[in-house]
């Protein structure tokens, strides 16, 4: 079995917290009507064709009621709309509005800028290694618990 490194978990947490803090500050400065967590939802909506709230919660590994509250807020802001499925009226899919797409594009540019700052000075080889390692970790964590 591989050696465990408790510092890795701490580094993950601290890195995610630093990225989130920087993104929150930039989103606030840019006067975008979303939080970083809501940006993540908009990005998932942008990358997924007509998901339901449940699909989105599963995709992001988040609590369904928390996603519901965020979607409610995004809908109030006019960034997302719920569309009834023609075959099953109980099922509603989520779609970005034109305004939602514009906000998402601006927020994505900010997040890409932050990632550029975070990765500045790191070689492309190290970034490729990091990407491979993070992908392996994600795949391992998606395996059923034994």
Backbone as CSV, one residue per row, in Angstrom:
resi,resn,N_x,N_y,N_z,CA_x,CA_y,CA_z,C_x,C_y,C_z
1,UNK,0.837,-1.180,0.000,0.000,0.000,0.000,0.887,1.251,0.000
2,UNK,0.449,2.257,-0.688,1.223,3.502,-0.793,1.305,4.194,0.564
3,UNK,2.375,4.938,0.718,2.527,5.719,1.945,1.467,6.811,1.970
4,UNK,0.964,7.085,3.149,0.001,8.171,3.271,0.734,9.428,3.718
5,UNK,0.252,10.534,3.262,0.880,11.809,3.578,-0.188,12.768,4.101
6,UNK,-0.303,12.886,5.421,-1.322,13.771,5.987,-1.200,15.212,5.490
7,UNK,0.014,15.627,5.136,0.200,17.001,4.668,-0.527,17.250,3.354
8,UNK,-0.720,16.206,2.549,-1.403,16.369,1.263,-2.835,16.848,1.485
9,UNK,-3.529,16.249,2.424,-4.907,16.663,2.710,-4.944,18.122,3.153
10,UNK,-3.999,18.493,3.977,-3.924,19.877,4.429,-3.648,20.818,3.259
11,UNK,-2.743,20.432,2.372,-2.426,21.257,1.203,-3.634,21.407,0.278
12,UNK,-4.376,20.312,0.083,-5.592,20.404,-0.731,-6.542,21.440,-0.144
13,UNK,-6.784,21.314,1.151,-7.718,22.227,1.820,-7.258,23.672,1.751
14,UNK,-5.993,23.901,2.045,-5.469,25.267,2.036,-5.459,25.854,0.628
15,UNK,-5.133,25.030,-0.372,-5.108,25.507,-1.751,-6.511,25.868,-2.224
16,UNK,-7.471,24.999,-1.959,-8.851,25.275,-2.345,-9.373,26.521,-1.636
17,UNK,-9.045,26.658,-0.360,-9.484,27.837,0.392,-8.868,29.113,-0.195
18,UNK,-7.592,29.070,-0.559,-6.924,30.248,-1.134,-7.529,30.609,-2.491
19,UNK,-7.783,29.598,-3.334,-8.413,29.860,-4.626,-9.813,30.439,-4.451
20,UNK,-10.559,29.868,-3.537,-11.918,30.340,-3.274,-11.912,31.776,-2.753
21,UNK,-10.997,32.066,-1.839,-10.900,33.419,-1.282,-10.561,34.432,-2.371
22,UNK,-9.595,34.092,-3.222,-9.202,34.994,-4.302,-10.366,35.185,-5.282
23,UNK,-11.044,34.104,-5.617,-12.179,34.192,-6.549,-13.312,35.030,-5.962
24,UNK,-13.605,34.841,-4.692,-14.662,35.630,-4.047,-14.333,37.113,-4.111
25,UNK,-13.079,37.447,-3.828,-12.667,38.851,-3.856,-12.785,39.422,-5.269
26,UNK,-12.336,38.670,-6.260,-12.394,39.157,-7.640,-13.829,39.271,-8.139
27,UNK,-14.677,38.295,-7.810,-16.074,38.355,-8.231,-16.760,39.562,-7.603
28,UNK,-16.434,39.830,-6.350,-17.009,40.980,-5.652,-16.541,42.285,-6.280
29,UNK,-15.242,42.386,-6.562,-14.676,43.586,-7.175,-15.270,43.830,-8.556
30,UNK,-15.526,42.746,-9.289,-16.081,42.857,-10.640,-17.586,43.125,-10.612
31,UNK,-18.139,43.154,-9.414,-19.567,43.401,-9.208,-20.446,42.415,-9.981
32,UNK,-20.016,41.152,-9.980,-20.835,40.096,-10.561,-21.799,39.591,-9.484
33,UNK,-23.041,39.295,-9.855,-24.062,38.950,-8.856,-24.021,37.497,-8.401
34,UNK,-22.829,36.915,-8.332,-22.720,35.514,-7.934,-21.568,35.319,-6.967
35,UNK,-21.668,34.233,-6.221,-20.572,33.801,-5.356,-19.714,32.810,-6.137
36,UNK,-18.594,32.430,-5.567,-17.740,31.448,-6.226,-18.479,30.117,-6.375
37,UNK,-19.213,29.702,-5.338,-19.973,28.451,-5.420,-21.020,28.512,-6.526
38,UNK,-21.632,29.674,-6.701,-22.616,29.827,-7.773,-21.928,29.823,-9.137
39,UNK,-20.714,30.358,-9.205,-19.946,30.272,-10.452,-19.731,28.803,-10.824
40,UNK,-19.386,27.981,-9.838,-19.162,26.562,-10.100,-20.433,25.930,-10.687
41,UNK,-21.601,26.324,-10.157,-22.861,25.817,-10.705,-23.073,26.293,-12.137
42,UNK,-22.811,27.580,-12.394,-22.964,28.103,-13.753,-22.019,27.388,-14.717
43,UNK,-20.796,27.127,-14.271,-19.831,26.430,-15.118,-20.318,25.013,-15.426
44,UNK,-20.851,24.333,-14.420,-21.372,22.981,-14.641,-22.568,23.017,-15.586
45,UNK,-23.422,24.018,-15.438,-24.566,24.163,-16.348,-24.099,24.432,-17.766
46,UNK,-23.070,25.228,-17.894,-22.536,25.566,-19.206,-21.941,24.347,-19.905
47,UNK,-21.370,23.439,-19.111,-20.688,22.267,-19.660,-21.576,21.029,-19.782
48,UNK,-22.805,21.097,-19.255,-23.701,19.943,-19.238,-24.997,20.318,-19.941
49,UNK,-25.456,19.465,-20.809,-26.675,19.778,-21.559,-27.920,19.475,-20.734
50,UNK,-28.662,20.525,-20.400,-29.964,20.454,-19.734,-30.027,19.496,-18.546
51,UNK,-29.187,19.717,-17.537,-29.264,18.845,-16.360,-30.455,19.212,-15.476
52,UNK,-30.866,18.280,-14.645,-31.852,18.582,-13.607,-31.078,19.039,-12.374
53,UNK,-31.788,19.554,-11.377,-31.134,19.946,-10.123,-30.435,18.744,-9.503
54,UNK,-31.094,17.594,-9.558,-30.530,16.370,-8.999,-29.260,15.967,-9.750
55,UNK,-29.302,16.055,-11.080,-28.101,15.750,-11.885,-26.942,16.648,-11.480
56,UNK,-27.249,17.930,-11.320,-26.217,18.906,-10.978,-25.624,18.618,-9.601
57,UNK,-26.474,18.318,-8.642,-25.999,17.994,-7.295,-25.097,16.762,-7.328
58,UNK,-25.514,15.741,-8.081,-24.708,14.522,-8.188,-23.379,14.807,-8.876
59,UNK,-23.416,15.575,-9.963,-22.212,15.910,-10.718,-21.186,16.622,-9.845
60,UNK,-21.673,17.537,-9.008,-20.779,18.339,-8.177,-20.518,17.715,-6.807
61,UNK,-21.228,16.630,-6.502,-21.054,15.988,-5.197,-21.524,16.866,-4.059
62,UNK,-22.609,17.591,-4.303,-23.138,18.512,-3.291,-24.508,18.073,-2.819
63,UNK,-24.874,18.563,-1.651,-26.181,18.302,-1.074,-27.270,18.892,-1.976
64,UNK,-28.302,18.111,-2.257,-29.347,18.548,-3.183,-30.088,19.789,-2.687
65,UNK,-30.305,19.894,-1.385,-31.016,21.073,-0.873,-30.148,22.331,-0.982
66,UNK,-28.831,22.183,-0.826,-27.929,23.333,-0.986,-27.925,23.796,-2.439
67,UNK,-27.899,22.847,-3.376,-27.945,23.190,-4.798,-29.278,23.863,-5.119
68,UNK,-30.360,23.356,-4.558,-31.685,23.957,-4.774,-31.697,25.424,-4.344
69,UNK,-31.145,25.712,-3.177,-31.110,27.105,-2.691,-30.290,27.989,-3.635
70,UNK,-29.163,27.481,-4.104,-28.332,28.275,-5.013,-29.024,28.477,-6.357
71,UNK,-29.681,27.443,-6.853,-30.415,27.564,-8.113,-31.558,28.566,-7.951
72,UNK,-32.247,28.528,-6.809,-33.314,29.511,-6.550,-32.761,30.929,-6.665
73,UNK,-31.602,31.169,-6.060,-30.987,32.499,-6.104,-30.604,32.872,-7.539
74,UNK,-29.996,31.931,-8.250,-29.596,32.202,-9.637,-30.820,32.480,-10.511
75,UNK,-31.923,31.812,-10.222,-33.151,32.055,-10.978,-33.708,33.443,-10.646
76,UNK,-33.669,33.825,-9.369,-34.118,35.162,-8.961,-33.290,36.255,-9.640
77,UNK,-32.004,35.989,-9.855,-31.112,36.945,-10.516,-31.283,36.929,-12.038
78,UNK,-32.109,36.000,-12.543,-32.338,35.914,-13.984,-31.205,35.245,-14.746
79,UNK,-30.408,34.439,-14.040,-29.254,33.804,-14.669,-29.543,32.375,-15.127
80,UNK,-30.549,31.764,-14.519,-30.916,30.379,-14.802,-32.428,30.310,-14.906
81,UNK,-32.900,29.417,-15.740,-34.338,29.180,-15.793,-34.594,27.682,-15.715
82,UNK,-35.724,27.326,-15.119,-36.142,25.927,-15.046,-37.130,25.694,-16.183
83,UNK,-36.903,24.616,-16.927,-37.754,24.308,-18.079,-38.378,22.937,-17.852
84,UNK,-39.713,22.884,-17.940,-40.412,21.616,-17.746,-40.124,20.673,-18.900
85,UNK,-39.884,19.421,-18.566,-39.667,18.380,-19.573,-41.010,18.089,-20.242
86,UNK,-41.076,18.097,-21.569,-42.356,17.860,-22.242,-42.922,16.463,-21.988
87,UNK,-42.059,15.491,-21.666,-42.519,14.128,-21.420,-42.854,13.858,-19.959
88,UNK,-42.300,14.665,-19.059,-42.524,14.470,-17.627,-42.532,15.840,-16.959
89,UNK,-43.715,16.383,-16.730,-43.838,17.749,-16.212,-43.269,17.900,-14.804
90,UNK,-43.078,16.792,-14.102,-42.472,16.878,-12.763,-40.973,17.149,-12.864
91,UNK,-40.392,16.778,-13.994,-38.954,16.932,-14.213,-38.678,18.294,-14.826
92,UNK,-37.766,19.039,-14.209,-37.382,20.349,-14.730,-35.881,20.354,-14.994
93,UNK,-35.527,20.800,-16.188,-34.117,20.925,-16.516,-33.690,22.372,-16.305
94,UNK,-32.413,22.562,-16.134,-31.864,23.889,-15.874,-31.138,24.390,-17.111
95,UNK,-31.376,25.650,-17.437,-30.778,26.248,-18.615,-30.262,27.640,-18.253
96,UNK,-29.058,27.967,-18.717,-28.534,29.320,-18.530,-29.322,30.281,-19.414
97,UNK,-29.662,31.430,-18.863,-30.285,32.479,-19.667,-29.177,33.219,-20.411
98,UNK,-29.555,34.126,-21.275,-28.556,34.939,-21.980,-27.716,35.699,-20.954
99,UNK,-28.388,36.278,-19.961,-27.682,37.007,-18.902,-26.771,36.068,-18.118
100,UNK,-27.255,34.855,-17.852,-26.454,33.864,-17.139,-25.204,33.490,-17.912
101,UNK,-25.339,33.371,-19.232,-24.186,33.054,-20.073,-23.170,34.185,-20.054
102,UNK,-23.661,35.427,-20.042,-22.756,36.580,-20.005,-22.020,36.654,-18.674
103,UNK,-22.750,36.454,-17.571,-22.123,36.473,-16.243,-21.118,35.328,-16.144
104,UNK,-21.510,34.162,-16.633,-20.598,33.016,-16.596,-19.317,33.308,-17.368
105,UNK,-19.435,33.900,-18.549,-18.248,34.205,-19.366,-17.320,35.172,-18.637
106,UNK,-17.881,36.207,-18.006,-17.048,37.163,-17.261,-16.386,36.492,-16.064
107,UNK,-17.162,35.685,-15.345,-16.618,34.993,-14.171,-15.556,33.981,-14.582
108,UNK,-15.790,33.275,-15.692,-14.807,32.296,-16.169,-13.482,32.988,-16.491
109,UNK,-13.553,34.159,-17.119,-12.328,34.905,-17.435,-11.582,35.268,-16.154
110,UNK,-12.322,35.659,-15.114,-11.684,35.980,-13.833,-11.022,34.743,-13.226
111,UNK,-11.733,33.634,-13.251,-11.197,32.400,-12.666,-9.976,31.928,-13.459
112,UNK,-10.028,32.033,-14.778,-8.857,31.665,-15.590,-7.667,32.569,-15.269
113,UNK,-7.946,33.836,-15.017,-6.878,34.763,-14.642,-6.260,34.359,-13.297
114,UNK,-7.100,33.985,-12.366,-6.618,33.550,-11.049,-5.779,32.283,-11.191
115,UNK,-6.231,31.354,-12.024,-5.460,30.132,-12.226,-4.124,30.458,-12.885
116,UNK,-4.118,31.433,-13.782,-2.858,31.869,-14.380,-1.895,32.391,-13.324
117,UNK,-2.437,33.177,-12.377,-1.600,33.690,-11.286,-1.097,32.549,-10.414
118,UNK,-1.986,31.595,-10.132,-1.629,30.478,-9.251,-0.550,29.597,-9.881
119,UNK,-0.595,29.456,-11.194,0.336,28.563,-11.873,1.542,29.294,-12.468
120,UNK,1.612,30.608,-12.254,2.728,31.400,-12.782,4.047,30.858,-12.228
121,UNK,4.988,30.666,-13.116,6.308,30.211,-12.690,6.416,28.704,-12.541
122,UNK,5.330,27.986,-12.781,5.362,26.528,-12.704,5.518,26.006,-14.130
123,UNK,6.447,25.111,-14.328,6.725,24.614,-15.681,5.532,23.851,-16.249
124,UNK,5.454,23.823,-17.559,4.370,23.091,-18.209,4.458,21.602,-17.878
125,UNK,5.663,21.100,-17.703,5.830,19.692,-17.322,5.241,19.441,-15.927
126,UNK,5.498,20.353,-14.984,4.937,20.208,-13.639,3.413,20.330,-13.666
127,UNK,2.888,21.210,-14.521,1.431,21.356,-14.631,0.829,20.068,-15.200
128,UNK,1.488,19.460,-16.184,1.006,18.181,-16.736,1.032,17.088,-15.672
129,UNK,2.093,17.068,-14.873,2.191,16.084,-13.791,1.085,16.320,-12.769
130,UNK,0.888,17.560,-12.389,-0.173,17.900,-11.437,-1.535,17.455,-11.967
131,UNK,-1.797,17.714,-13.230,-3.068,17.334,-13.839,-3.256,15.822,-13.800
132,UNK,-2.208,15.073,-14.132,-2.297,13.611,-14.085,-2.554,13.117,-12.663
133,UNK,-1.848,13.673,-11.705,-1.991,13.247,-10.314,-3.400,13.579,-9.798
134,UNK,-3.863,14.776,-10.051,-5.203,15.147,-9.591,-6.286,14.291,-10.253
135,UNK,-6.096,13.977,-11.518,-7.047,13.105,-12.221,-7.072,11.722,-11.578
136,UNK,-5.899,11.184,-11.259,-5.836,9.869,-10.610,-6.510,9.896,-9.238
137,UNK,-6.280,10.961,-8.497,-6.901,11.074,-7.175,-8.419,11.131,-7.318
138,UNK,-8.886,11.947,-8.253,-10.328,12.061,-8.471,-10.919,10.715,-8.872
139,UNK,-10.270,10.001,-9.785,-10.758,8.685,-10.214,-10.780,7.700,-9.047
140,UNK,-9.754,7.720,-8.216,-9.712,6.825,-7.063,-10.847,7.110,-6.087
141,UNK,-11.155,8.388,-5.908,-12.215,8.765,-4.977,-13.615,8.497,-5.540
142,UNK,-13.709,8.323,-6.842,-15.004,8.024,-7.455,-15.320,6.538,-7.463
143,UNK,-14.327,5.707,-7.096,-14.548,4.266,-7.019,-15.431,3.954,-5.827
144,UNK,-16.246,2.911,-5.930,-17.095,2.530,-4.793,-16.241,2.209,-3.564
145,UNK,-16.764,2.559,-2.414,-16.072,2.289,-1.152,-16.101,0.794,-0.891
146,UNK,-14.939,0.240,-0.542,-14.840,-1.205,-0.302,-15.066,-1.528,1.137
